[in-house]
Each structure stands twice: as structure tokens, then as C-alpha cells.
Coordinates of C-alpha atoms in Angstrom, one line a residue:
X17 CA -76.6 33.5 -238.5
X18 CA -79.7 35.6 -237.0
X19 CA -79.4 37.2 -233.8
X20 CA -81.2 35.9 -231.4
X21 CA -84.1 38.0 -230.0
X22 CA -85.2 37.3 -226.6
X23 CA -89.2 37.5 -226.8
X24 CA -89.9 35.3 -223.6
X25 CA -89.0 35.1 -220.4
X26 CA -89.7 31.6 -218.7
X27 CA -90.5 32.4 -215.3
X28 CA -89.3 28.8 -214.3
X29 CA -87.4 25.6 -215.6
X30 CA -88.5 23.2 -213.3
X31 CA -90.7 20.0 -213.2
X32 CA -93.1 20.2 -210.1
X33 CA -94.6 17.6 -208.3
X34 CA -96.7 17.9 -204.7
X35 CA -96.4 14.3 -202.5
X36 CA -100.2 13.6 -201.7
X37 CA -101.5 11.2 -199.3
X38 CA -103.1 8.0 -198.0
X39 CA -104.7 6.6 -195.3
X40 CA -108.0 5.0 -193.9
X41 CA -107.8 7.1 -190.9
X42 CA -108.3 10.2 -192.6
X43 CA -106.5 13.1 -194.5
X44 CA -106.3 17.1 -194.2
X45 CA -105.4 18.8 -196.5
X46 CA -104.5 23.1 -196.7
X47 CA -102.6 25.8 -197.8
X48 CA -99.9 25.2 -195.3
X49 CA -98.1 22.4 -194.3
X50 CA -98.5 23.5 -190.3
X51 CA -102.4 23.9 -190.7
X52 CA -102.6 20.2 -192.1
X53 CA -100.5 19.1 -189.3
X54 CA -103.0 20.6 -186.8
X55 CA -106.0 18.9 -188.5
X56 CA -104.5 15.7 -188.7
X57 CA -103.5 16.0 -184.7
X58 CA -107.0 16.6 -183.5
X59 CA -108.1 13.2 -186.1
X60 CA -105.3 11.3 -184.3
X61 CA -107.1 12.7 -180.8
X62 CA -110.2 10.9 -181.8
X63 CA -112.0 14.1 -183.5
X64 CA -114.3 14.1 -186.9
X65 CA -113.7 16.1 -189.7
X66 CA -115.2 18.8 -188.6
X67 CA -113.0 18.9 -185.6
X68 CA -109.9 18.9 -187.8
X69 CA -111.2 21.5 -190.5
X70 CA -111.9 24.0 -187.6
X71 CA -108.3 23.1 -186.0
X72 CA -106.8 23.9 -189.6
X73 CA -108.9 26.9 -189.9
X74 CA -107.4 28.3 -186.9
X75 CA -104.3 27.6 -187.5
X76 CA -104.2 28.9 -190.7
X77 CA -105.2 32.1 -188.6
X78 CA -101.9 32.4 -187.2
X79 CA -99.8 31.2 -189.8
X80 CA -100.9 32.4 -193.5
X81 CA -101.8 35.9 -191.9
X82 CA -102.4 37.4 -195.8
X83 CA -105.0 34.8 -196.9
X84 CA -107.2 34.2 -193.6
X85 CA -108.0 34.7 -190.2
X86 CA -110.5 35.7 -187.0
X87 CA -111.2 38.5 -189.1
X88 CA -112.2 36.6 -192.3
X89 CA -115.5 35.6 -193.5
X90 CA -116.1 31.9 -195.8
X91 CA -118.5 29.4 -197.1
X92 CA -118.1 25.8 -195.6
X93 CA -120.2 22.5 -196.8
X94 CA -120.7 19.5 -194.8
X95 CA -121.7 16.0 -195.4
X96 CA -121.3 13.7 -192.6
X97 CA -121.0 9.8 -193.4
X98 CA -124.8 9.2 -191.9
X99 CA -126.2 12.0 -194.0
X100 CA -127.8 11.8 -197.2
X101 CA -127.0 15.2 -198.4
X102 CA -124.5 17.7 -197.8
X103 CA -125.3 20.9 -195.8
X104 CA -123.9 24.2 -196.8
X105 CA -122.8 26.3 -194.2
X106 CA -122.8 30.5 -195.0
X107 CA -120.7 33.2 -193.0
X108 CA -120.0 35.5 -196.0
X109 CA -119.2 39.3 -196.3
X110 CA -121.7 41.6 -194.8
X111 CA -122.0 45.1 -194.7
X112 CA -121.7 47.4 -191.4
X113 CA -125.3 49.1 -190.6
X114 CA -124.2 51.8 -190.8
X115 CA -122.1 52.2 -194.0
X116 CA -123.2 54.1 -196.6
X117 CA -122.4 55.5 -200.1
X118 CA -121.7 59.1 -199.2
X119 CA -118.7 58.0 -197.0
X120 CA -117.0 56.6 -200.6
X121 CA -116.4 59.9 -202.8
X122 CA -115.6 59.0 -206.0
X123 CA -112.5 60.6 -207.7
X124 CA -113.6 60.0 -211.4
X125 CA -110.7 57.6 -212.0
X126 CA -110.8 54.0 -212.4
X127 CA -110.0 51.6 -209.3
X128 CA -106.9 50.2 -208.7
X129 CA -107.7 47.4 -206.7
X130 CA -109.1 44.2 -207.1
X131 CA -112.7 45.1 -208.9
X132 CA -113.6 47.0 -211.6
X133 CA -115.4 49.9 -209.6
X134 CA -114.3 53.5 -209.6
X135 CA -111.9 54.4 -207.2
X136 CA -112.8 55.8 -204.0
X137 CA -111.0 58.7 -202.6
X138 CA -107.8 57.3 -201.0
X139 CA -109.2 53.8 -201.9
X140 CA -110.5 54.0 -198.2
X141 CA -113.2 51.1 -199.4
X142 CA -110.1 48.7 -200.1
X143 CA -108.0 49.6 -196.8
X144 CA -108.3 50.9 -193.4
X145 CA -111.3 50.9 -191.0
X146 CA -114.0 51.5 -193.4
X147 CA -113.3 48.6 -195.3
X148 CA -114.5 46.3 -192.6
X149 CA -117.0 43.7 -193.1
X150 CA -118.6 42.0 -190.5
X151 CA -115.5 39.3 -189.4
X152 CA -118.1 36.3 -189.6
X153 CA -115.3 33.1 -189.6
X154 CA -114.8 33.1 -185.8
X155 CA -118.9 32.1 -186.1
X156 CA -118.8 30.0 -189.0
X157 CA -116.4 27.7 -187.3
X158 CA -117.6 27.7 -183.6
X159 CA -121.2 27.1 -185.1
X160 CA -120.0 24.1 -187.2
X161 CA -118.2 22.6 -184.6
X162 CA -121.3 22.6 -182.0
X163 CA -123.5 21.3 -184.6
X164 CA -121.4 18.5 -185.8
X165 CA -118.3 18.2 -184.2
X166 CA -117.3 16.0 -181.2
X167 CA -114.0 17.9 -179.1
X168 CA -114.5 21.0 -177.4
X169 CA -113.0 24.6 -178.8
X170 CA -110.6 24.6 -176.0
X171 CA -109.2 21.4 -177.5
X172 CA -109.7 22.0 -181.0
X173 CA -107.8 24.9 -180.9
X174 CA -104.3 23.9 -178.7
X175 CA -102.8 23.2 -181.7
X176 CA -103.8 27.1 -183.6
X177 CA -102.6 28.6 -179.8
X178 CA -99.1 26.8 -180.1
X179 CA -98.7 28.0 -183.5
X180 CA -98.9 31.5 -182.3
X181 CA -97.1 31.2 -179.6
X182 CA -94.3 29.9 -182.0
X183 CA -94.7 32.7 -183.7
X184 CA -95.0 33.0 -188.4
X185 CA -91.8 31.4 -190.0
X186 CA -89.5 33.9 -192.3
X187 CA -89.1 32.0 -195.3
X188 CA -88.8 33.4 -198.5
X189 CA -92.4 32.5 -199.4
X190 CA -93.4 34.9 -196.6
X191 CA -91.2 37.8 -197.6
X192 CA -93.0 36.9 -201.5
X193 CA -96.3 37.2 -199.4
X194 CA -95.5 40.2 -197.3
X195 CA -94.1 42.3 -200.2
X196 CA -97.7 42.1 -202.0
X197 CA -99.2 44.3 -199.0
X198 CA -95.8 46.0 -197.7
X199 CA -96.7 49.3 -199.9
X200 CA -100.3 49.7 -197.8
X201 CA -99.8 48.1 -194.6
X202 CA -96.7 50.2 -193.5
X203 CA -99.4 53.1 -193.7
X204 CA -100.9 51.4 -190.7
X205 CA -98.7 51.3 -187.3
X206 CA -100.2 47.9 -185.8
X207 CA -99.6 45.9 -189.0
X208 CA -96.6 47.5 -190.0
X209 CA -95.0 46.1 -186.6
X210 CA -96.1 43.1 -186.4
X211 CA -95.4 42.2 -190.2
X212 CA -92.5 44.6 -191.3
X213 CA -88.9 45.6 -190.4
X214 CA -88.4 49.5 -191.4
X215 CA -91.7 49.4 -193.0
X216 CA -90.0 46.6 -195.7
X217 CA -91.0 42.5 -195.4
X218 CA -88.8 40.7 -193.2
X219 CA -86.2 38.9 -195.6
X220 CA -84.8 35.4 -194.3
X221 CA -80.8 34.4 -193.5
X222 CA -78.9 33.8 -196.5
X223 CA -78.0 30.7 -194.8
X224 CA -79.6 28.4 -192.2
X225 CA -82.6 28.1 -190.7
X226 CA -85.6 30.7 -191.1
X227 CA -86.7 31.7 -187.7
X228 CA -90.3 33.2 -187.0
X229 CA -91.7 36.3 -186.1
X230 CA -93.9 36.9 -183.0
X231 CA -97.3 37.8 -183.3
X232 CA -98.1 40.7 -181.0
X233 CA -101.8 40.0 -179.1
X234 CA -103.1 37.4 -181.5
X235 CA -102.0 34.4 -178.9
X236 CA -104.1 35.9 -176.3
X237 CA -107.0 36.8 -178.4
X238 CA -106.7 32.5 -179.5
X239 CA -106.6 31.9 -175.5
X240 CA -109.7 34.1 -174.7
X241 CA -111.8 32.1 -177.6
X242 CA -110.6 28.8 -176.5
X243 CA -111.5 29.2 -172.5
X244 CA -114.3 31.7 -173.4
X245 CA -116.2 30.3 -176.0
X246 CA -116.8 32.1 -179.7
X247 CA -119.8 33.8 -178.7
X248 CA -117.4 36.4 -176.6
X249 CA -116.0 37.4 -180.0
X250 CA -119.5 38.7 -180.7
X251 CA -121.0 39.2 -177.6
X252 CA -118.6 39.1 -174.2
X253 CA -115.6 41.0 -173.2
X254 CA -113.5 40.3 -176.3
X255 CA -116.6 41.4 -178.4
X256 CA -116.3 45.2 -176.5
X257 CA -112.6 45.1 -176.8
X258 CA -113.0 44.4 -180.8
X259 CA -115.6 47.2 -181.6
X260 CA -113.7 49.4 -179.2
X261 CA -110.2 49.4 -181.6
X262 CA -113.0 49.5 -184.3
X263 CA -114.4 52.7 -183.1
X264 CA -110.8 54.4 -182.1
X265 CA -109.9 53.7 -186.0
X266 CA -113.1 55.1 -187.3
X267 CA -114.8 51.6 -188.1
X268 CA -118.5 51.8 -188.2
X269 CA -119.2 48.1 -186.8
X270 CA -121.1 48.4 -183.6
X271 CA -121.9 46.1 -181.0
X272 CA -125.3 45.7 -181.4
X273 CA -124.9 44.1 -185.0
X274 CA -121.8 41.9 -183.4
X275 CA -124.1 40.5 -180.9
X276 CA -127.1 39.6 -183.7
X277 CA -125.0 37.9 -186.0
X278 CA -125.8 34.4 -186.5
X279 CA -124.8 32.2 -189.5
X280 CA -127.3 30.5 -192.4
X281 CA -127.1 26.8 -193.3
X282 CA -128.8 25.4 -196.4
X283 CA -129.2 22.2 -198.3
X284 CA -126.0 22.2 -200.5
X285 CA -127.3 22.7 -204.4
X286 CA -127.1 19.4 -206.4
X287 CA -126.4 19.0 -209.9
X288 CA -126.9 15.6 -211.0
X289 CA -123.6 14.5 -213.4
X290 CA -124.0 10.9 -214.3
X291 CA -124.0 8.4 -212.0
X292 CA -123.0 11.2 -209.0
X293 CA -124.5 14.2 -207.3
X294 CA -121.6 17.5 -207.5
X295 CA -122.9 19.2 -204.6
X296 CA -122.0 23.1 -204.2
X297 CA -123.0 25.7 -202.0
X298 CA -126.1 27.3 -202.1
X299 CA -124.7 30.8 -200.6
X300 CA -124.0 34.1 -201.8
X301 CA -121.1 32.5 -204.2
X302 CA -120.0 30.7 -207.0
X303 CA -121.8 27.4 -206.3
X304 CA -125.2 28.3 -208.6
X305 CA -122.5 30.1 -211.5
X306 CA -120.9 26.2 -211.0
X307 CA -124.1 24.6 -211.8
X308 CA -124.7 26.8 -214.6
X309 CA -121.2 25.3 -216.0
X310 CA -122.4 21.9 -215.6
X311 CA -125.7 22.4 -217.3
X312 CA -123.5 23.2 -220.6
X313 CA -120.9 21.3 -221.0
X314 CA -121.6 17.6 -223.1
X315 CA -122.8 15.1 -219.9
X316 CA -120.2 12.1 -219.2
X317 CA -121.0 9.8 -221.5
X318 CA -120.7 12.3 -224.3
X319 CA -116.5 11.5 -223.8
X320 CA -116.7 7.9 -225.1
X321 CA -113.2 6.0 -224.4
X322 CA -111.6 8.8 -223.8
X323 CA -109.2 8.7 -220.6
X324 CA -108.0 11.8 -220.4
X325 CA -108.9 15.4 -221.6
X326 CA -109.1 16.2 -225.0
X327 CA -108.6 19.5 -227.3
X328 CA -112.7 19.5 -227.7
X329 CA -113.1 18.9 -223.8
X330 CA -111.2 21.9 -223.1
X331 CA -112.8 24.0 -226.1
X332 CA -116.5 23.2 -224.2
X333 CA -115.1 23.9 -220.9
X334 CA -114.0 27.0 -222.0
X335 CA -117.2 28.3 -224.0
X336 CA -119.3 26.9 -221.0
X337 CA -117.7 29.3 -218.8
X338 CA -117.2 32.0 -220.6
X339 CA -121.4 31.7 -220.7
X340 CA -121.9 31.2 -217.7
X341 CA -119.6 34.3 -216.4
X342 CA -121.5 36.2 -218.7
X343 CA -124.9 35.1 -217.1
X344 CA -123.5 35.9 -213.7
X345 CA -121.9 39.6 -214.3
X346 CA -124.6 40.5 -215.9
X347 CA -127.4 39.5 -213.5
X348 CA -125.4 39.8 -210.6
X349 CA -123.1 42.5 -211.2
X350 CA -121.0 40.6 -208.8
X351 CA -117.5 41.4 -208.2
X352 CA -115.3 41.2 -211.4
X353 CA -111.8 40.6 -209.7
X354 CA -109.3 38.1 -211.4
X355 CA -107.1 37.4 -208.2
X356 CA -107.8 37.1 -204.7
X357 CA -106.4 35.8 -201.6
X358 CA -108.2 33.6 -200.1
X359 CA -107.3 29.6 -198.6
X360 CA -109.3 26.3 -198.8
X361 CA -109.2 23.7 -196.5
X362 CA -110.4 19.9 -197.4
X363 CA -111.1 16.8 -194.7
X364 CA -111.8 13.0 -194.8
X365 CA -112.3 11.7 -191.3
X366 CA -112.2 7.6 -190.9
X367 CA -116.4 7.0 -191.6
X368 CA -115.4 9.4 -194.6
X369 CA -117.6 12.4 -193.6
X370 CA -116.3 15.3 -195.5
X371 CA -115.5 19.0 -195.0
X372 CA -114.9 21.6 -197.9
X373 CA -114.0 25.0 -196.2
X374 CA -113.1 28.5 -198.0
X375 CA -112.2 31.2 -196.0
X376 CA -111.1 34.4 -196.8
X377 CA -109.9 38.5 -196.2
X378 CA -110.4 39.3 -199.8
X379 CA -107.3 41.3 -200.7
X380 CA -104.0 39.7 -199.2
X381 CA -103.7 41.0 -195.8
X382 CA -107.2 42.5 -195.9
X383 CA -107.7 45.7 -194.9
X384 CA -104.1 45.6 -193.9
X385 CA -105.7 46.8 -190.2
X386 CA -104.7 44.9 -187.5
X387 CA -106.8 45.6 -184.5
X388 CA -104.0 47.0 -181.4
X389 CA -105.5 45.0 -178.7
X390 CA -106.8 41.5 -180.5
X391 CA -103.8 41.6 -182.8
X392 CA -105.8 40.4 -186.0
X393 CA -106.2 41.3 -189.1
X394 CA -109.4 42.0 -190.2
X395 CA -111.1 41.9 -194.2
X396 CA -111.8 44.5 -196.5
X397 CA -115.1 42.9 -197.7
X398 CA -116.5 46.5 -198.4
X399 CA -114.4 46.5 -201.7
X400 CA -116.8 44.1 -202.6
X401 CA -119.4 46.4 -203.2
X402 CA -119.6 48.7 -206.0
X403 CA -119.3 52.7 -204.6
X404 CA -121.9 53.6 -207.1
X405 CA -125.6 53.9 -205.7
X406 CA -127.7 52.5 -207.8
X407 CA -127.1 49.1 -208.9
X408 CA -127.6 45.9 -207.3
X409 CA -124.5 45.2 -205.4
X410 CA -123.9 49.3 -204.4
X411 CA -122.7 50.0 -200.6
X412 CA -125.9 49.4 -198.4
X413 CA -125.9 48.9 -194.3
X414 CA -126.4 45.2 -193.5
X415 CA -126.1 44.0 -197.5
X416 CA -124.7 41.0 -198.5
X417 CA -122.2 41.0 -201.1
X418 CA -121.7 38.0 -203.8
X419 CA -118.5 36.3 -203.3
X420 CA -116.1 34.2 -205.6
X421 CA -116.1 30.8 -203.4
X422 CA -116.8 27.4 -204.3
X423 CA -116.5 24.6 -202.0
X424 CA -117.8 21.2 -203.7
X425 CA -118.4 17.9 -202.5
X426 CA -119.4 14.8 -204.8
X427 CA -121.4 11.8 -203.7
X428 CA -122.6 8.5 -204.9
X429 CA -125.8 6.7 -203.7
X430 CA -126.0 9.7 -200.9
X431 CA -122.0 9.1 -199.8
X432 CA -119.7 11.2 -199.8
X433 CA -116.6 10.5 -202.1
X434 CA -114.8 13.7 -203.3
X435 CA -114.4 16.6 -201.2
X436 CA -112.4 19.9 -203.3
X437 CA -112.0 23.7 -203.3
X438 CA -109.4 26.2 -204.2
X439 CA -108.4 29.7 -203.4
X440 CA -107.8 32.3 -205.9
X441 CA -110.6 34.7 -206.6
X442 CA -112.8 34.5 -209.7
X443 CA -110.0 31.4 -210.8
X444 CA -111.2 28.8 -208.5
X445 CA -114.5 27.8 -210.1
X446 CA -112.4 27.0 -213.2
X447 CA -110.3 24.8 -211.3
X448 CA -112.6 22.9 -209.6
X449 CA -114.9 22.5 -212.7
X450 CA -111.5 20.6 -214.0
X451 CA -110.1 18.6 -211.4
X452 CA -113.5 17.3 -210.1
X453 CA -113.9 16.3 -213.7
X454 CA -110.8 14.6 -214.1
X455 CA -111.4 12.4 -211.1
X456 CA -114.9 12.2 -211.5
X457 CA -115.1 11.9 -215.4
X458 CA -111.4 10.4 -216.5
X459 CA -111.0 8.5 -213.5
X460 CA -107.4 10.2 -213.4
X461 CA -105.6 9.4 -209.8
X462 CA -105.8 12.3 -207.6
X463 CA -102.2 13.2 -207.4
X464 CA -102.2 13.2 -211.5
X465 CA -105.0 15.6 -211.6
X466 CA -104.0 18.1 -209.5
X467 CA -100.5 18.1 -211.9
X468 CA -102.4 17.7 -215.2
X469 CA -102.3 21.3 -217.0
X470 CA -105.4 23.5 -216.8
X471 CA -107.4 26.6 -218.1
X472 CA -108.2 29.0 -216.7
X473 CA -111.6 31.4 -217.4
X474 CA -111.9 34.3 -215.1
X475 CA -114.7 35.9 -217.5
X476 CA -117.2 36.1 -220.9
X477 CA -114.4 36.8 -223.3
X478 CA -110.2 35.6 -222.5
X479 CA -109.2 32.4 -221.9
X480 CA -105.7 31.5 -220.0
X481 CA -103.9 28.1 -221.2
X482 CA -101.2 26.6 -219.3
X483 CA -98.2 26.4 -221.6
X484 CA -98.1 22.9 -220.4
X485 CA -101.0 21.9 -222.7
X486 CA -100.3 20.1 -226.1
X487 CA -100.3 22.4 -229.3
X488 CA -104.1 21.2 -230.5
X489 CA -105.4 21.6 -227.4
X490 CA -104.0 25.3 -227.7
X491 CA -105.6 25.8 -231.2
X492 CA -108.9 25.0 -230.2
X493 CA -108.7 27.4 -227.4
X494 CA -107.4 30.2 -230.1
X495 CA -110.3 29.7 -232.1
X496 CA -112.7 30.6 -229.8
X497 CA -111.2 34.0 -229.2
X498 CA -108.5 35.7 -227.1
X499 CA -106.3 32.9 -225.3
X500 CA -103.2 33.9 -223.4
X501 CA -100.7 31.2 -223.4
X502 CA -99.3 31.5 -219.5
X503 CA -96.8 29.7 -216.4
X504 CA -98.2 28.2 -213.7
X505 CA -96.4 29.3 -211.0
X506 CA -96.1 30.6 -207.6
X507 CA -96.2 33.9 -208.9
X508 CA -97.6 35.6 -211.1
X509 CA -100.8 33.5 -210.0
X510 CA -102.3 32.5 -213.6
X511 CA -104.5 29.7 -211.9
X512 CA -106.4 29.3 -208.5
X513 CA -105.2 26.9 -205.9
X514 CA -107.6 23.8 -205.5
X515 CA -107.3 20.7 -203.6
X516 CA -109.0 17.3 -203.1
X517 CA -109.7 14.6 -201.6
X518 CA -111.0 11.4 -202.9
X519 CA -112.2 8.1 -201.3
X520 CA -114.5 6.2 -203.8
X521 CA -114.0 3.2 -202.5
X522 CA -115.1 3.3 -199.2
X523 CA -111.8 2.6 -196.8
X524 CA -109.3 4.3 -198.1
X525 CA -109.1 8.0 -198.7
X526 CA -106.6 9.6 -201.0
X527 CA -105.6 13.9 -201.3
X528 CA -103.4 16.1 -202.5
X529 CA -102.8 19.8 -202.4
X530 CA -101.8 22.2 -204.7
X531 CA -98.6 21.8 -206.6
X532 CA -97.3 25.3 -207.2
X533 CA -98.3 26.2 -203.6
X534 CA -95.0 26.1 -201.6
X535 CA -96.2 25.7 -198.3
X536 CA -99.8 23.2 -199.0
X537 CA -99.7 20.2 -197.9
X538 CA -101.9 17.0 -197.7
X539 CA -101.3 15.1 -194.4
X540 CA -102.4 12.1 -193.5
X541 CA -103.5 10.0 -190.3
X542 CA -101.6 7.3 -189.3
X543 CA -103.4 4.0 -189.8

């Protein structure tokens, strides 16, 4: 017989499949199970949906430390079940006034981080103090929540404060999580003790229960906000203490440019698909590289009988991105990153107003800086900019860089009815180009299109097919060019990490959250 030659190596032999949920009361769904929890308490308290996002937002704060936080920056939209159009809601990466190029020496070798740019002596744009952007999430969500939410912050956030206080659970998927940034972060003393043992991830029991790690200052930096307001992030005594740390690092964010910031709201952008309205954010993001998608690809009725994907749908999904990433990096020369750690956060209150929030700290753990008297992390949104003067998205005081987020929300005769996003870099506008199709277009149950196999299109010229997907579908993919046949797993991350949430009929809203995402869950009010 022939020897047999090993050329593969499954990375898992397992069926997956994420429990979703239902109610008429109202659904959250998130990257982590304890988040979800906290957005569905403050429903079952009486508040909205954008209540509950901002209760999952800071949660997710305290407990998924390497994706988000009070030093984060996102994109939100908003369409509240009286509105006829969704507002989008911008707090995205911006620049310190006082950054500029000649702080970033080049060393005439390529980057080793998440972009494409040269690397920067000591890759001190991708970690430590000058890699600070502007944290803008503490506004984003303060801001949303006095313009259309009901509860007060103190309220809202009880449920992030307990979380904190608890403390972030060792599990394996934290040591996974940890381990990513463990090689940078020990370089930095606040974030190495809070988040590693001996300068190595904290590794769980080999038997029983996990416990959780405390979280240095963070619970009292969560108190001050609550009985303080947000505006003393930016402008009070917790604002001094922030630029303070910022300033003993060697952070060039001052206090005047804390104080000024304000967010930007929009009408959401609204591409007409059918009988709906896909509404996307209008912001420095991928909502208007989304649209450009759409434009391309055959409209609905184009599919016939079909009820479910086939090989030519994914062949004209594919070429329309590839064209559309190809519009966007060449006019934008926007960031060209393939990964990314960011987290998404979906809600469907009772009157079915929707929130679609993305938040993120770029690379996981951002900076990997955790400030010694607020005890948060804060971004590395400088890495978004290229360290070459010269071209449209160089390093620039006060610039605004071009980000890879994409919340969408879909409505019918001005209602809201599907509310999606995912995390993952320049992955997630692939994924939510497919699984709003597949509910939208198929009319696939929610809980069968987050499962059903995907591609995934990161830029002009590679495709990535799930092995999952049937041999023809896989040919027509080949014959457009590269296409990498790959796992979907936990890690390596092939695809982003959407969710959704769906409630076409008008009572009854259905969601569920990613299925290779150990932690997400979709969580339901109790009817």
C-alpha cells in the first residue's frame, strides 16, 4: 500500500452550534455571555435598547479587557421604534494634537503589526503611550444614552461595576486571549500585573472551577463615572487624573483636547435592496465600502426560487468585494489589516427599537498600556495612520483615521427589523454582507444563518472559503483567482464575528451570536 502522507492538519473535528434566542421582550446579544446578561437586566428593569447596549458596553469593559473598553473608540447606529430612519452615531479614532510624523522614525523594514505601513522604530506607533488615540467610547455611550435612553448612568452601569468587582474569569479562552498580547504587554508594569503571572497568561485549574482575577483601579474608575457623570472622563477630576498617567508615560493627549471632544451623529446611509432599506453608518468606516458592495452584486429578484446560496451567489459576492476593496484602498489608502480585535454588540428592546454598536482598541489589548491610577487599557488607534508624510491617512494632530466597522440595521416601511455587526477587522463587512443577505434575501432562520458557511474577502485579489462549503461552490471561487480553502474556528480567526437580530414580524424578536465565539451569547428577556 502507499504511505500515508499527512498534508493537513484539521484544526478541529467537531460540529458547532450557538443556542440563539426568543422573546417579545427583547434580546441582547454580545461577545460574552456576562455582557448579554447585563443588557438583558437593565431591559427587565424597564430600560430601552439603548439602555441595555450601553449596560453591555460597559460590561464588556471589564470583562473582554483585549477587545474593548473606557479606552476604546466605535461607531454605534440607532433606530428607535417611532423613528423613520436610523441615526448613526460616530466616536471613532482621532489623533492627539499634538502628534506628529517626526516622533515615528522609520527603520526601513516592513511593519510587523496589523497594517501594511513601515515599521516605526520600536513599533512605538503600535504600543506604549504614543499610540494613544483619543479614548472617545466613554462619550459615545454617555451621549447615546442622554439622547435616547430612559435610566440614569448610575443605574445603567451597576451591573459593569459588579462585574469588576467580581473580578475577569480564568478560563482557557482567556489564557488563548491573553497569550496573543503576553509578548508586549509584560514590557509594561501596570498591564503586566493586572493581566499576567511571571510576565506569562494566567493558565486555569486542571480541574474545577476557573476563578477570576481582580482588576486593579478599574472598579473605582466605573464608580467615579457612574456617580460622576461621563463628562468627568473628559472634563472633571478623573479627566486630570487620565492626562496626568498620560503625561508621566510620555502620551501627548492633553487636557484641553479631552475637554473639547464631542461626538458626530448623522443620518445612517441607505441603500435601497428590494423591498428594504440596509442602513449603514455614515462615519469614518466601512458603511459607504458596504454600499459600494450592494451596488454590484445582482438585486434580489435576480435569485429566482432559489432558497439558499448558490455557487454563482458566492462567485458575485466575491468579485463584488474584491471591487469594492479595491475602490476603497485605493482612494482611501485606509488601513489594510486582515485581523483585528474588536466586539459588537446588537439590541431589540419590546417596541423593537434597535441598537448596532462596534467598539474597539484596534490591536487586542491595545496599546497594551494600562493607565496606573484608572486601571484601563487604553487603544493604539495611532497604528492606524500610515508613518509616512505624505499621503492621505499619514500621522497628523487631530486627524481622523478610516476605520474597518460596520454596524447595519435593515428596515421595512421606516421599521426597524434586522439589527447586525461583527468584530474582526477588515473581515466583518464580508460577514455582514452575507448573513444580512441570508435573512434578508433567503429568508434563512437566524440561527441557520449565523451556522451556514461563509467567505470571506479581506481585499482586491484572495478569497477565503470555509471548508464547509460544497465542492462547486469552491470551484467557482477558484476561478476567479487565489482562494484559500480554511477552518472556521476560534483560532486562527479566518472569519469576523457577526451577530443579529431579527424581528420581521413585529412581536417577536429572534438573535443569535456568533458560533465559534466561545464566550457570545444571545440572551433574552423573559416574557
Amino acid at each position: 500500500m502507499n504511505v500515508w502522507q499527512p498534508l493537513t492538519h484539521p484544526v478541529h473535528h467537531w460540529t458547532v452550534r450557538k443556542p440563539g434566542a426568543e422573546s417579545s421582550r427583547g434580546i441582547v446579544v454580545s461577545q460574552a455571555y456576562d455582557a448579554s446578561a447585563a443588557g438583558v437586566a437593565v431591559l427587565e428593569a424597564g430600560g430601552n435598547a439603548v439602555d441595555a447596549a450601553i449596560a453591555a458596553a460597559f460590561a464588556l469593559s471589564v470583562v473582554e479587557p483585549w477587545n474593548s473598553g473606557l479606552g476604546g473608540v466605535g461607531f454605534a447606529l440607532y433606530h428607535g421604534h417611532e423613528q423613520k430612519a436610523a441615526t448613526s452615531v460616530h466616536f471613532g479614532p482621532v489623533a492627539p494634537r499634538r502628534l506628529r510624523p517626526e516622533m515615528f522614525p522609520l527603520t526601513g523594514r516592513p511593519g510587523t503589526e496589523l497594517f501594511p505601513w513601515p515599521q516605526v522604530h520600536d513599533d512605538i506607533n503600535a504600543h506604549g503611550p504614543l499610540s494613544f488615540c483619543l479614548p472617545t467610547a466613554v462619550a459615545g455611550y454617555g451621549s447615546m444614552l442622554e439622547r435616547w435612553g430612559t435610566m440614569p448612568l448610575s443605574e445603567v452601569m451597576q451591573p459593569a461595576l459588579a462585574l469588576a468587582k467580581r473580578g475577569l474569569a480564568t478560563d482557557w479562552f482567556t489564557t488563548l486571549m491573553l497569550a496573543q498580547a503576553a509578548p508586549v504587554m509584560r514590557r509594561y508594569p501596570d498591564a503586566a500585573r493586572i493581566f499576567l503571572r511571571d510576565g506569562l497568561p494566567p493558565v486555569p485549574p486542571y480541574q474545577g472551577t476557573p476563578g477570576f482575577m481582580p482588576l486593579g483601579r478599574l472598579s473605582d474608575t466605573l464608580e467615579q463615572i457612574a456617580n460622576a457623570g461621563w463628562r468627568d472622563f473628559y472634563r472633571g477630576d478623573l479627566a486630570n487624573t487620565i492626562v496626568n498617567d498620560i503625561e508621566k508615560l510620555g502620551g501627548v493627549i492633553g487636557r484641553e483636547e479631552m475637554a473639547d471632544y464631542e461626538i458626530e451623529t448623522a443620518d445612517a446611509l441607505p441603500v435601497q435592496w428590494g423591498g428594504a432599506t440596509i442602513q449603514l453608518s455614515a462615519g469614518l468606516n466601512a458603511g459607504s465600502t458596504l454600499a459600494d458592495v450592494l451596488a454590484m452584486l445582482p438585486p434580489p429578484a435576480a435569485r429566482g426560487s432559489l432558497t439558499e446560496p448558490s455557487a454563482q451567489w458566492y462567485a458575485d459576492m466575491a468579485k463584488a468585494l474584491k471591487s469594492a476593496y479595491r475602490k476603497r484602498l485605493n482612494e482611501d489608502e485606509g488601513p489594510n489589516a486582515e485581523k483585528g480585535c474588536t466586539t459588537h454588540i446588537n439590541v431589540c428592546d419590546s417596541n423593537g427599537s434597535m441598537v448596532a454598536l462596534t467598539t474597539t482598541l484596534l490591536s487586542s489589548m491595545g496599546s497594551r498600556v494600562v493607565l496606573p491610577s484608572t486601571g484601563f487599557i487604553v487603544n493604539n488607534g495611532v497604528m492606524w495612520f500610515d508613518p509616512r508624510p505624505g499621503t492621505s491617512n499619514s500621522i497628523a494632530g487631530g486627524a481622523k483615521a478610516l476605520s474597518n466597522m460596520c454596524p447595519a440595521i435593515v428596515s421595512r416601511d421606516g421599521r426597524p427589523v434586522v439589527v447586525g455587526g461583527a468584530a474582526g477587522g477588515r473581515r466583518i463587512m464580508a460577514a455582514i454582507a452575507q448573513l444580512l443577505l441570508f435573512v434578508q434575501d433567503f429568508g434563512m432562520d437566524v440561527g441557520d444563518a449565523a451556522h451556514w458557511p461563509r467567505i470571506d474577502v479581506s481585499g482586491p485579489d484572495k478569497v477565503s472559503a470555509d471548508r464547509r462549503l460544497s465542492p462547486e461552490v469552491i470551484d467557482a471561487l477558484k476561478a476567479l483567482g487565489e482562494c484559500e480553502v480554511v477552518d472556521h474556528n476560534v483560532l486562527p480567526i479566518n472569519f469576523a464575528r457577526p451577530s443579529i437580530i431579527e424581528r420581521f414580524d413585529g412581536v417577536t424578536a429572534r438573535g443569535v451570536s456568533d458560533a465559534f465565539s466561545p464566550w457570545s451569547a444571545a440572551l433574552s428577556s423573559r416574557d
